[in-house]
Short mmCIF file of C-alpha atoms and ligand atoms in Angstrom, two decimals:
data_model
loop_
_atom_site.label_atom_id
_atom_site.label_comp_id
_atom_site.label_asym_id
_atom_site.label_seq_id
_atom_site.Cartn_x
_atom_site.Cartn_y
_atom_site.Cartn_z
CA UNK U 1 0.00 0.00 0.00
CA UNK U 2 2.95 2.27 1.35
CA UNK U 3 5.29 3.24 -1.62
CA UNK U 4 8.98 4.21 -0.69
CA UNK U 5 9.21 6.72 -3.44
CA UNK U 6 12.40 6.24 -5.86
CA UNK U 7 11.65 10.56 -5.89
CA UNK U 8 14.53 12.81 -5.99
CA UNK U 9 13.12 16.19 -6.16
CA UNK U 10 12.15 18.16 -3.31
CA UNK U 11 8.57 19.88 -2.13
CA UNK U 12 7.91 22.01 0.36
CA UNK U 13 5.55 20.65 3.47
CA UNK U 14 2.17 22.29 2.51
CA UNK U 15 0.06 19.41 0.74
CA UNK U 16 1.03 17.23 3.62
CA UNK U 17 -0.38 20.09 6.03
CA UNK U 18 -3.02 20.59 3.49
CA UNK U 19 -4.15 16.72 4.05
CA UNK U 20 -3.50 16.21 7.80
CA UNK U 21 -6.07 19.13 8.57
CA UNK U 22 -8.87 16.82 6.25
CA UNK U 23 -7.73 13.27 8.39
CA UNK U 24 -9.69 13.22 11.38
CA UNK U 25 -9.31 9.74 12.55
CA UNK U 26 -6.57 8.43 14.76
CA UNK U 27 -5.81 5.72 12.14
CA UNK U 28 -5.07 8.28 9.61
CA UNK U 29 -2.36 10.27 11.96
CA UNK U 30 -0.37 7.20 11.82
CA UNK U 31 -0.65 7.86 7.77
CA UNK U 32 0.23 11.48 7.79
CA UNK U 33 3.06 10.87 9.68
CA UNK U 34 4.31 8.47 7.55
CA UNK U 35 3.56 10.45 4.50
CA UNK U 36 5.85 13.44 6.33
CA UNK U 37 8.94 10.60 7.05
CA UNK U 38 8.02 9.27 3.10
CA UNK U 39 8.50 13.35 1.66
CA UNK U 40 11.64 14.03 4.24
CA UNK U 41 13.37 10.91 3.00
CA UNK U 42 12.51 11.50 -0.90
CA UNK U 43 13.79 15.22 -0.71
CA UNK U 44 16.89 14.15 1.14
CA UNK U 45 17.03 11.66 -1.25
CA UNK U 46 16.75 14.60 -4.16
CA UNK U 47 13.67 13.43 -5.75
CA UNK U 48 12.35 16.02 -8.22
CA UNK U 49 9.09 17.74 -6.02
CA UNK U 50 6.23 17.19 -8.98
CA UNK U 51 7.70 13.73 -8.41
CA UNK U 52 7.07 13.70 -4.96
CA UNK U 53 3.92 15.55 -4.90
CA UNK U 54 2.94 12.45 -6.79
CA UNK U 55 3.88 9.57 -4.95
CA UNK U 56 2.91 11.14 -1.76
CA UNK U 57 -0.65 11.86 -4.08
CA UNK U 58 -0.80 8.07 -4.80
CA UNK U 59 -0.36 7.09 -0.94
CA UNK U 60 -2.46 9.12 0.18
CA UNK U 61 -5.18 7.87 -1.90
CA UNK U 62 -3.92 4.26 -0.32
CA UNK U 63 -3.94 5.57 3.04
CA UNK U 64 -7.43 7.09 3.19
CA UNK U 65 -8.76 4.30 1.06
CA UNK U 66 -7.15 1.44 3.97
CA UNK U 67 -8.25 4.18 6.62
CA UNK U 68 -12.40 3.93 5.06
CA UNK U 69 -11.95 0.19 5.12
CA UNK U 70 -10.36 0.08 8.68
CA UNK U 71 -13.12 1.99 9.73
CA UNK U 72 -16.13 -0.37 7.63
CA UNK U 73 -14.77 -3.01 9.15
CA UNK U 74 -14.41 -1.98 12.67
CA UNK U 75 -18.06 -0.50 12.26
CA UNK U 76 -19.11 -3.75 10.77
CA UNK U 77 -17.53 -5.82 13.59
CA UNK U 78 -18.90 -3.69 16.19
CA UNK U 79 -22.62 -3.58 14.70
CA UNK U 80 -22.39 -7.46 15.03
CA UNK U 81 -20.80 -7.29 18.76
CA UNK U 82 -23.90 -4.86 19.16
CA UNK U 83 -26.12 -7.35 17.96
CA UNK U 84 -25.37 -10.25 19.20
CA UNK U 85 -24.95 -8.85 22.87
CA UNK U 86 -27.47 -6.21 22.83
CA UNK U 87 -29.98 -5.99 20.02
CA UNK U 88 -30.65 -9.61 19.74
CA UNK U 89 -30.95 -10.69 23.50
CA UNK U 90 -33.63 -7.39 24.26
CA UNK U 91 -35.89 -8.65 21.37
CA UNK U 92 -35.66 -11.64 23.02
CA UNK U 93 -36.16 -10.26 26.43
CA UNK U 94 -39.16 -8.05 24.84
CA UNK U 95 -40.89 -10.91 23.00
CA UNK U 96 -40.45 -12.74 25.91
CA UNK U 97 -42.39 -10.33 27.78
CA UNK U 98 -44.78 -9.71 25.52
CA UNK U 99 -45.91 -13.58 25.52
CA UNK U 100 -46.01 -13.13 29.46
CA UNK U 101 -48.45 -10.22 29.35
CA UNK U 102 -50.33 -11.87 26.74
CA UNK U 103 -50.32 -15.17 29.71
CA UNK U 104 -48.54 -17.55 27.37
CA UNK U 105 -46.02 -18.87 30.58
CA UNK U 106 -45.11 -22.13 29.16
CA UNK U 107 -41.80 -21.16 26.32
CA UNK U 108 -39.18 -19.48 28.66
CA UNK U 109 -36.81 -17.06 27.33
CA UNK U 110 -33.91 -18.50 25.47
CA UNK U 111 -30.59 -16.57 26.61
CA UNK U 112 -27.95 -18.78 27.55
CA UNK U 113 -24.86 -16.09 27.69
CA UNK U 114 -23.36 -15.57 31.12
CA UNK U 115 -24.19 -11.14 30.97
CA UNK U 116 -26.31 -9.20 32.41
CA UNK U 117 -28.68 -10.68 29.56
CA UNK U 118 -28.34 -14.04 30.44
CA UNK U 119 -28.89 -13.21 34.14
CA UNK U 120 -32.36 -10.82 33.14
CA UNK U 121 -33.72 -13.66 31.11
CA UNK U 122 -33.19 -16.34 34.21
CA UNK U 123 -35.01 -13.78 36.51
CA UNK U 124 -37.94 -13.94 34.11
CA UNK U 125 -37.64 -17.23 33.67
CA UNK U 126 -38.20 -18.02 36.88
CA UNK U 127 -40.55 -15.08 37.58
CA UNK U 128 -42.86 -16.72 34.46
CA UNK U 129 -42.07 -20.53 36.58
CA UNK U 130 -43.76 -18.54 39.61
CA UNK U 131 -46.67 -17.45 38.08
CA UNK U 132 -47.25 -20.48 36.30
CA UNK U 133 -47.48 -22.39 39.47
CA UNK U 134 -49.18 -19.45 41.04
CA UNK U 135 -52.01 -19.41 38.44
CA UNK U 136 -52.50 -23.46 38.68
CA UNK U 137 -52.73 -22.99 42.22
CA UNK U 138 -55.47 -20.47 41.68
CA UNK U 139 -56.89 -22.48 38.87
CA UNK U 140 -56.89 -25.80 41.30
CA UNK U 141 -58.48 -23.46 44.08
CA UNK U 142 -60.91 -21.96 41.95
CA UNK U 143 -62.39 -25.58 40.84
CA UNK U 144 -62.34 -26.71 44.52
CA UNK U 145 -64.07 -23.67 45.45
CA UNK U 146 -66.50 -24.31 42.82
CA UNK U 147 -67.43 -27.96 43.41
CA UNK U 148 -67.69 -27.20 46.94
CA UNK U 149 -69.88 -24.24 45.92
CA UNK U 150 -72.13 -26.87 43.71
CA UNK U 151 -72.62 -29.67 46.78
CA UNK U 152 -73.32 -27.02 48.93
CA UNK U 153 -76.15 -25.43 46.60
CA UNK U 154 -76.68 -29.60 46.04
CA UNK U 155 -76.79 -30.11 50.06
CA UNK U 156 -78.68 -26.86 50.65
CA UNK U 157 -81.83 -27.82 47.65
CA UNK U 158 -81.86 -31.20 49.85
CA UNK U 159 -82.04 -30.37 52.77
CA UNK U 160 -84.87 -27.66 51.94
CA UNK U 161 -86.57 -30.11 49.92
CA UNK U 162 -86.91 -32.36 53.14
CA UNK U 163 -87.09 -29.21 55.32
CA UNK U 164 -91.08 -28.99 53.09
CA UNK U 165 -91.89 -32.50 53.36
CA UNK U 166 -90.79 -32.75 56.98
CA UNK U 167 -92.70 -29.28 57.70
CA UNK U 168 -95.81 -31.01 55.10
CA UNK U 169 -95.88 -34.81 57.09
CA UNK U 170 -95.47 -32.36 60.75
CA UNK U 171 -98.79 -30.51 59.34
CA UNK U 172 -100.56 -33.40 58.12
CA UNK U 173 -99.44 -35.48 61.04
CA UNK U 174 -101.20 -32.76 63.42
CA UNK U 175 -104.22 -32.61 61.35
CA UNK U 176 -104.49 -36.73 60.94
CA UNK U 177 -104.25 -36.89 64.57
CA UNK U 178 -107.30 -34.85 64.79
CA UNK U 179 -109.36 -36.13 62.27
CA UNK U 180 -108.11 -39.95 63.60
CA UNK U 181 -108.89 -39.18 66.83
CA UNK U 182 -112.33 -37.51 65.88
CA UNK U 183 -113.45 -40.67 63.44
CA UNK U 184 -111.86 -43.52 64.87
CA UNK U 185 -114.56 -43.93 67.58
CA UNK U 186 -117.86 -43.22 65.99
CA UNK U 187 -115.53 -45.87 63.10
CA UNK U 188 -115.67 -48.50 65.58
CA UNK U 189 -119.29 -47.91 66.61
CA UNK U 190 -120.17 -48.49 63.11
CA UNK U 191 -118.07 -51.35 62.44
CA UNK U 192 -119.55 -52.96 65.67
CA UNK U 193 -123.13 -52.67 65.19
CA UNK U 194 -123.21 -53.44 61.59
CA UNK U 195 -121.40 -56.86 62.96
CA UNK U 196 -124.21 -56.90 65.33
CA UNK U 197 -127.17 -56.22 63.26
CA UNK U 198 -125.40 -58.82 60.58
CA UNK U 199 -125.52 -61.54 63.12
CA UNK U 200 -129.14 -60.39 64.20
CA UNK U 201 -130.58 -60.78 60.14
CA UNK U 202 -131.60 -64.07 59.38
CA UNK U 203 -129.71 -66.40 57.04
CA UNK U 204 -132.64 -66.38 54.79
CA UNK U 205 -131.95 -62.31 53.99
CA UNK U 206 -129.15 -63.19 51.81
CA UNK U 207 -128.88 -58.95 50.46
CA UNK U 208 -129.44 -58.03 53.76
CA UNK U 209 -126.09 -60.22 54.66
CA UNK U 210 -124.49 -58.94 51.57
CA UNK U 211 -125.52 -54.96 52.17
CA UNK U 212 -124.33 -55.24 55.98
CA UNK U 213 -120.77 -56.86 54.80
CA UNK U 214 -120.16 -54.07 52.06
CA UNK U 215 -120.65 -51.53 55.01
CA UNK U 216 -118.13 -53.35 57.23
CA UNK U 217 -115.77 -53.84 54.68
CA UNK U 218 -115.89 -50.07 53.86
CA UNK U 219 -116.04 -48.96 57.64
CA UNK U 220 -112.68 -51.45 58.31
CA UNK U 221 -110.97 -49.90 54.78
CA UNK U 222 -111.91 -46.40 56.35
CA UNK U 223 -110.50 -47.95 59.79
CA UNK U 224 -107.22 -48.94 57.83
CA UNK U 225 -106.97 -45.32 56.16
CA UNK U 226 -107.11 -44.05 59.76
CA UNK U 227 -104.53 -46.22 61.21
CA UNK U 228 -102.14 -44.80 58.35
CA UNK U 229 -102.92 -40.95 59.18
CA UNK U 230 -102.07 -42.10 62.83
CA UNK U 231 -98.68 -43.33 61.19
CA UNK U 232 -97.89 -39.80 61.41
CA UNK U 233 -99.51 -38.58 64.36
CA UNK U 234 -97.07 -40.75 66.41
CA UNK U 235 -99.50 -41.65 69.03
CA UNK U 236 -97.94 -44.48 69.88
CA UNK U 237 -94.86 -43.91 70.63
CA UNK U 238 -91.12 -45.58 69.74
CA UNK U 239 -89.66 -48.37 71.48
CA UNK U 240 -86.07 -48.14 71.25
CA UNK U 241 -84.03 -51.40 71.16
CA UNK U 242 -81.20 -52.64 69.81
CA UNK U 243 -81.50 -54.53 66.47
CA UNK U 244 -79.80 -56.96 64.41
CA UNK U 245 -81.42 -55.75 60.96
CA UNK U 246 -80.63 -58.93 59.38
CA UNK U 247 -82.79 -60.88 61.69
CA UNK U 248 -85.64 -58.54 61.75
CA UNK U 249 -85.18 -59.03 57.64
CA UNK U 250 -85.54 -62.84 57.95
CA UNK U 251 -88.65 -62.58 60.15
CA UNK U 252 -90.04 -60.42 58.17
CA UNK U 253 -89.84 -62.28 55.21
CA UNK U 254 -90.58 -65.57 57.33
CA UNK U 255 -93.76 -63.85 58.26
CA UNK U 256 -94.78 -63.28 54.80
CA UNK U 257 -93.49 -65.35 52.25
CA UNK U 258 -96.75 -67.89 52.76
CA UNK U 259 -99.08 -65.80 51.85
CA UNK U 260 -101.09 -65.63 48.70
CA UNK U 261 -99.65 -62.56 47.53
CA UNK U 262 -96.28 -63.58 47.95
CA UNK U 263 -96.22 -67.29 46.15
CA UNK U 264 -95.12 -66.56 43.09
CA UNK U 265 -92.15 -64.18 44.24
CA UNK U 266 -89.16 -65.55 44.47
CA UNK U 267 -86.76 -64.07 47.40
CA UNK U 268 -82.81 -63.74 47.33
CA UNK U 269 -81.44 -62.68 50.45
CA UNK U 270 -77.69 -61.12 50.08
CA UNK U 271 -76.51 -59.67 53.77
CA UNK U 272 -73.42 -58.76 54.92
CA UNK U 273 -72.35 -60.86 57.68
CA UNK U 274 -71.34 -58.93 61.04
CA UNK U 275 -73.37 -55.78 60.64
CA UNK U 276 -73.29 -52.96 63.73
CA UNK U 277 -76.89 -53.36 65.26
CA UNK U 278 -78.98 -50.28 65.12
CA UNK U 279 -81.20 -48.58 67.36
CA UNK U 280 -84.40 -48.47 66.33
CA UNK U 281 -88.18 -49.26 67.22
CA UNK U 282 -88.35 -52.61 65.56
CA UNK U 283 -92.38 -52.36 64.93
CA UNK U 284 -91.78 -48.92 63.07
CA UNK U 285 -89.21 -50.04 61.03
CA UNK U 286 -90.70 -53.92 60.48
CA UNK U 287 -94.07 -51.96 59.28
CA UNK U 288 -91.34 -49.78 56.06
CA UNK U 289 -89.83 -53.33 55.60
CA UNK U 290 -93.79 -54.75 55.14
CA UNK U 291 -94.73 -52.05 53.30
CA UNK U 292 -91.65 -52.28 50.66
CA UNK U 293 -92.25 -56.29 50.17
CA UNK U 294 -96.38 -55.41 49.36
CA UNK U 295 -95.25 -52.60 46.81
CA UNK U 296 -92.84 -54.78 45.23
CA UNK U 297 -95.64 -57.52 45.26
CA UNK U 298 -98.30 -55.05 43.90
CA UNK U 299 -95.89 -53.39 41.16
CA UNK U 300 -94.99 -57.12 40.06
CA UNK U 301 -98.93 -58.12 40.20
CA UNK U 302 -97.36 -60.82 42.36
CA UNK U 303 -95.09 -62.32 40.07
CA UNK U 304 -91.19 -61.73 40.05
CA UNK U 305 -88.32 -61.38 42.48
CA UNK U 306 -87.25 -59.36 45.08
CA UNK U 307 -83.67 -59.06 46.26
CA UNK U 308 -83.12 -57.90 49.65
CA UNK U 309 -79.51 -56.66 50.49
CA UNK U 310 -77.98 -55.07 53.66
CA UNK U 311 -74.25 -53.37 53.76
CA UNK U 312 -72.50 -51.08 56.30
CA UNK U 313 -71.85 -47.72 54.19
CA UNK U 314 -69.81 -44.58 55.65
CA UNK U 315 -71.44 -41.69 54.23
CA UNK U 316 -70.01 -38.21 55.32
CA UNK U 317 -68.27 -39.67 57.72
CA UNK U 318 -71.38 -41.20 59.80
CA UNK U 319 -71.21 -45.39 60.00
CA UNK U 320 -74.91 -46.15 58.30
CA UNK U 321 -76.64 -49.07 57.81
CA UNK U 322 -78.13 -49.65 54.22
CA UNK U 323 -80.89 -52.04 53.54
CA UNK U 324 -82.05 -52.47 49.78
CA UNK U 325 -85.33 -54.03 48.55
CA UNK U 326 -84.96 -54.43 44.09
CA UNK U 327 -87.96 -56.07 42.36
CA UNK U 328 -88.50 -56.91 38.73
CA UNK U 329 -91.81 -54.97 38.27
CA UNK U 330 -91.94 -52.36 35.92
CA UNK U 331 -90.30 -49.23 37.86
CA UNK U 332 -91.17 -46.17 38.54
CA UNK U 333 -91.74 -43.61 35.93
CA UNK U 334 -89.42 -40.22 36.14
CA UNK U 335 -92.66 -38.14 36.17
CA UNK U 336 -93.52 -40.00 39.43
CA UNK U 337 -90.40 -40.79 41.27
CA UNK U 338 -90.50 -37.38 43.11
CA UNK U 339 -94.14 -37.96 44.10
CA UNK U 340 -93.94 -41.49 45.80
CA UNK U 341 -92.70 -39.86 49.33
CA UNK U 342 -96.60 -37.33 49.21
CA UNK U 343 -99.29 -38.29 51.33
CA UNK U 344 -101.92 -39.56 49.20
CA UNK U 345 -99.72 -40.17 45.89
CA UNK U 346 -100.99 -43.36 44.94
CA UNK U 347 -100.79 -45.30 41.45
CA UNK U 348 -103.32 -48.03 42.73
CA UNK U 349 -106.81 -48.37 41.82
CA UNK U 350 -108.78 -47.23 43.92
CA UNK U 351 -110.31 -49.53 47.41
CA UNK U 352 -106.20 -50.92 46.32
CA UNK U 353 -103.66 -47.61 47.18
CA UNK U 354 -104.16 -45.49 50.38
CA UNK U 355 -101.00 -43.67 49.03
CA UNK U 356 -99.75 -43.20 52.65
CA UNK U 357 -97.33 -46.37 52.72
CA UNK U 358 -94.14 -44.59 51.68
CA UNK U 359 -95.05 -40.93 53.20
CA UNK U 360 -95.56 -42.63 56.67
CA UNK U 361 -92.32 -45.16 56.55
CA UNK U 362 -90.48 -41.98 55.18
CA UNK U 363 -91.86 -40.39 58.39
CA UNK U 364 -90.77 -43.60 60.24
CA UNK U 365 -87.21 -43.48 58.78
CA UNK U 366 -86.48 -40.01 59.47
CA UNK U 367 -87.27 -39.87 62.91
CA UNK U 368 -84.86 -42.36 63.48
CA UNK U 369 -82.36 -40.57 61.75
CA UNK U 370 -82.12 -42.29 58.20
CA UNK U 371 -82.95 -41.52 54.95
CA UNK U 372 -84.83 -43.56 52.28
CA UNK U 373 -83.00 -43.16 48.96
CA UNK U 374 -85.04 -44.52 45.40
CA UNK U 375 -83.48 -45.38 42.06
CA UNK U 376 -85.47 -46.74 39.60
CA UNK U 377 -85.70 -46.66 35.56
CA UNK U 378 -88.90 -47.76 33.26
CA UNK U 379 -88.97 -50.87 33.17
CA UNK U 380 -85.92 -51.83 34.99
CA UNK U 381 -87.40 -52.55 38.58
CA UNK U 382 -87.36 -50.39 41.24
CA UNK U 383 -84.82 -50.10 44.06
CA UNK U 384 -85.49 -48.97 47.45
CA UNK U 385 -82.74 -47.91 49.97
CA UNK U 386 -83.40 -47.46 53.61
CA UNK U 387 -80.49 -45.80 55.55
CA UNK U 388 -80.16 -46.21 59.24
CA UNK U 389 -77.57 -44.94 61.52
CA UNK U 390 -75.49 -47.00 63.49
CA UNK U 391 -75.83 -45.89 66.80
CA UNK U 392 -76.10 -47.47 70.33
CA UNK U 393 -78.25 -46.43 73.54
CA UNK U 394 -77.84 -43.06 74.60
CA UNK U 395 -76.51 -41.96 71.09
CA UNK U 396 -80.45 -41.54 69.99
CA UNK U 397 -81.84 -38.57 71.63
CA UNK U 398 -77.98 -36.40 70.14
CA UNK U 399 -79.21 -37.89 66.22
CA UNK U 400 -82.59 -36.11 66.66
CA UNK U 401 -81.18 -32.74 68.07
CA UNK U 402 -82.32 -32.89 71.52
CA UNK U 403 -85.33 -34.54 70.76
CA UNK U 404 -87.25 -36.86 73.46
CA UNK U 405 -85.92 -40.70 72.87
CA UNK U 406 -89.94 -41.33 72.56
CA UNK U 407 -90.88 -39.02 69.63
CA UNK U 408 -94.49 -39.97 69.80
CA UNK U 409 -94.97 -39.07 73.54
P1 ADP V 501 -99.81 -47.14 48.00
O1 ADP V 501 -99.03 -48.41 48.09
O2 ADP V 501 -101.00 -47.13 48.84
O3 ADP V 501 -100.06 -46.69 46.61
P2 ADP V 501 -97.35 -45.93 48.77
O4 ADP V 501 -97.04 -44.62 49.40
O5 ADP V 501 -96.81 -47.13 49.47
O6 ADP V 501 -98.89 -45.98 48.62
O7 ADP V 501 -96.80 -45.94 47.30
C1 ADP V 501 -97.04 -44.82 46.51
C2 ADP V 501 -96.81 -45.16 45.04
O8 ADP V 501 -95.42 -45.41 44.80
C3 ADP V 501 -97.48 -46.42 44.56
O9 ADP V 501 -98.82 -46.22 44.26
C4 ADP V 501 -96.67 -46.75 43.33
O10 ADP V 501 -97.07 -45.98 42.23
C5 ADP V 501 -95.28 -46.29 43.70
N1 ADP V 501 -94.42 -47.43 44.12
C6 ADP V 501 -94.07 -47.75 45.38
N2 ADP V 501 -93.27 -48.83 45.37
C7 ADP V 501 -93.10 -49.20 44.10
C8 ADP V 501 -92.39 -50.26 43.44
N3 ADP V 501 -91.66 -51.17 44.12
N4 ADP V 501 -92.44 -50.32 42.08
C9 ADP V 501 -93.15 -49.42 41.39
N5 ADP V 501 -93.86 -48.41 41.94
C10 ADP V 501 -93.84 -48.29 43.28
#
């Protein structure tokens, strides 16, 4: 680039001035000055000056030419420096950012360098890890709070559901006990004279015998309609006892599996062996246990099977005893299945249905605590479940609240 001029005429200093006043970079000092050695040694040397003028001319042209280059290339090698430490990590750092604000907290940042950069990303990185775990926390929470929200609204339509039937059988059961009370006697005077004046008609009267037996049957139906109302009047009174609910099962069944109704039923019998014994009022709950097997007869116009099943269940923490009654009658339609539990709902014809069966063992069941649970599908049968808490003398009268241990009295 540099020529040592073969020169031997002189020049005086000016263009070399003239030039180092235009060079502004340190790069081109280093020419100048070797452009000022270059003319000292060609005049010494006596190089003709238009000679010199025009090799220093030429390396100047070299120098500035090198200089411009020196100075691309440094620019280009810094603008890559630049971007590769600077320009590229920010974007980086600011798309990064951007996806965070936008909630996208799954692709971290990808700066691996061991900078300030490097350490920026790692902070965000983790910050993002944070609120990832953060937000599925709050996510998790959130679906907690709102199943616990739904079985609460679930628990609360329950309970107020049985909060009306309880507050409908407690009206009905004070009005019954009136009306029983009221009927049942001048009932009996009926039902006792017409038995009377029966035995005083002679044989030969044969509608006179009939007439007199259509009024007793009616007055003992009306008698039989009474004794249900009184179901929920509680007149009576509970006897508490302990009891084995498989053997009250099998006594019950013993008791009724000769009869006419019950021939043609076949029974399976599928307890669990070892079961907590309840306490209970073993009448009461013997008259839901009758009252299941003649549904189950009646839906099945006597004709089918019934399964009877007993299991210990824990439900909400509380040890329960669960006794099911299935048939293979024809079920209970959907329209209906919310009805069965009303006083008075009956599907019978009528002289057949009283339609207080369920209502009053419902009222039965929940005084001692339990529940009675139905499941049933068209024709798929119809499944019964009677819930009864496990519970032993002296645990009673806590299960009802402070209730008397003889709700009827
Ligand atoms: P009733 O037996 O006098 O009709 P219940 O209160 O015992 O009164 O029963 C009410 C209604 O529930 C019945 O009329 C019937 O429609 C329905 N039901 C009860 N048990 C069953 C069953 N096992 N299968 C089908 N329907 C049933």
């Amino acid at each position: 680039m540099i020529k040592i001029g073969k020169s031997r005429h002189s020049l005086a200093g000016k263009l070399i001035l003239s030039v180092s006043a235009v060079m502004t970079f340190g790069s081109l000092i280093f020419g100048l000055l070797f452009i000022h050695f270059e003319q000292r040694v060609l005049l010494k040397a006596g190089v003709h000056s238009a000679e010199v003028v025009r090799i220093v001319h030429s390396d100047m042209v070299s120098i500035i030419l090198a200089c411009v280059l020196f100075v691309l290339g440094i620019s280009a090698f810094l603008c890559v420096i630049l971007y590769r430490l600077v320009s590229k990590p920010v974007a980086q750092l600011e798309s990064g950012m951007m996806r965070i604000a936008k909630g996208d907290l799954d692709e971290p940042i990808n700066i691996n360098t061991r900078d300030e950069m490097g350490l920026l990303a790692n902070i965000f990185n983790s910050m993002a890890k944070d609120m990832k775990r953060y937000r599925q926390d709050m996510e998790n929470w959130t679906h907690t709070l709102e199943d616990e929200v739904k079985k609460k609204a679930q628990e609360i339509i329950k309970t107020q559901d049985e909060l009306i039937n309880t507050e409908k059988l407690a009206s009905l059961g004070r009005m019954a006990a009136g009306i029983a009370h009221e009927l049942n006697s001048p009932l009996t005077g009926v039902v006792t004279f017409a038995h009377l004046l029966k035995d005083r008609t002679p044989q030969a009267d044969a509608q006179g015998h009939e007439d007199l037996q259509v009024i007793i049957e009616q007055a003992e139906r009306c008698s039989k309609i009474i004794k249900g109302l009184l179901g929920f009047s509680r007149r009576t009174g509970f006897e508490m006892a302990e009891i084995n609910l498989n053997a009250l099962l099998e006594a019950t069944v013993a008791m009724i599996r000769h009869q006419a109704r019950f021939y043609n039923i076949n029974f399976s019998l599928d307890f669990a062996p070892g079961l907590h014994s309840v306490l209970a009022d073993p009448n009461q709950i013997q008259q839901v246990f009758l009252n299941m097997l003649l549904n189950a007869s009646d839906a099945m116009n006597e004709k089918g099977a019934i399964n009877i099943a007993t299991r210990a269940l824990n439900v909400d923490g509380k040890d329960i005893i669960e006794t099911e009654f299935s048939d293979t009658g024809p079920g209970i339609p959907e329209a209906n299945v919310g009805k069965i539990f009303e006083p008075f709902f009956t599907t019978k014809p009528v002289g057949k249905g009283t339609g207080l069966g369920l209502s009053v063992s419902y009222g039965i069941i929940k005084k001692h605590g339990g529940d009675i649970l139905v499941k049933s599908g068209p024709g798929k049968g119809a499944s019964f479940f009677i819930r009864l808490p496990v519970q032993r003398k002296g645990e009673w009268r806590n299960a009802q609240s402070g209730e008397s241990q003889n709700p009827g009295n």
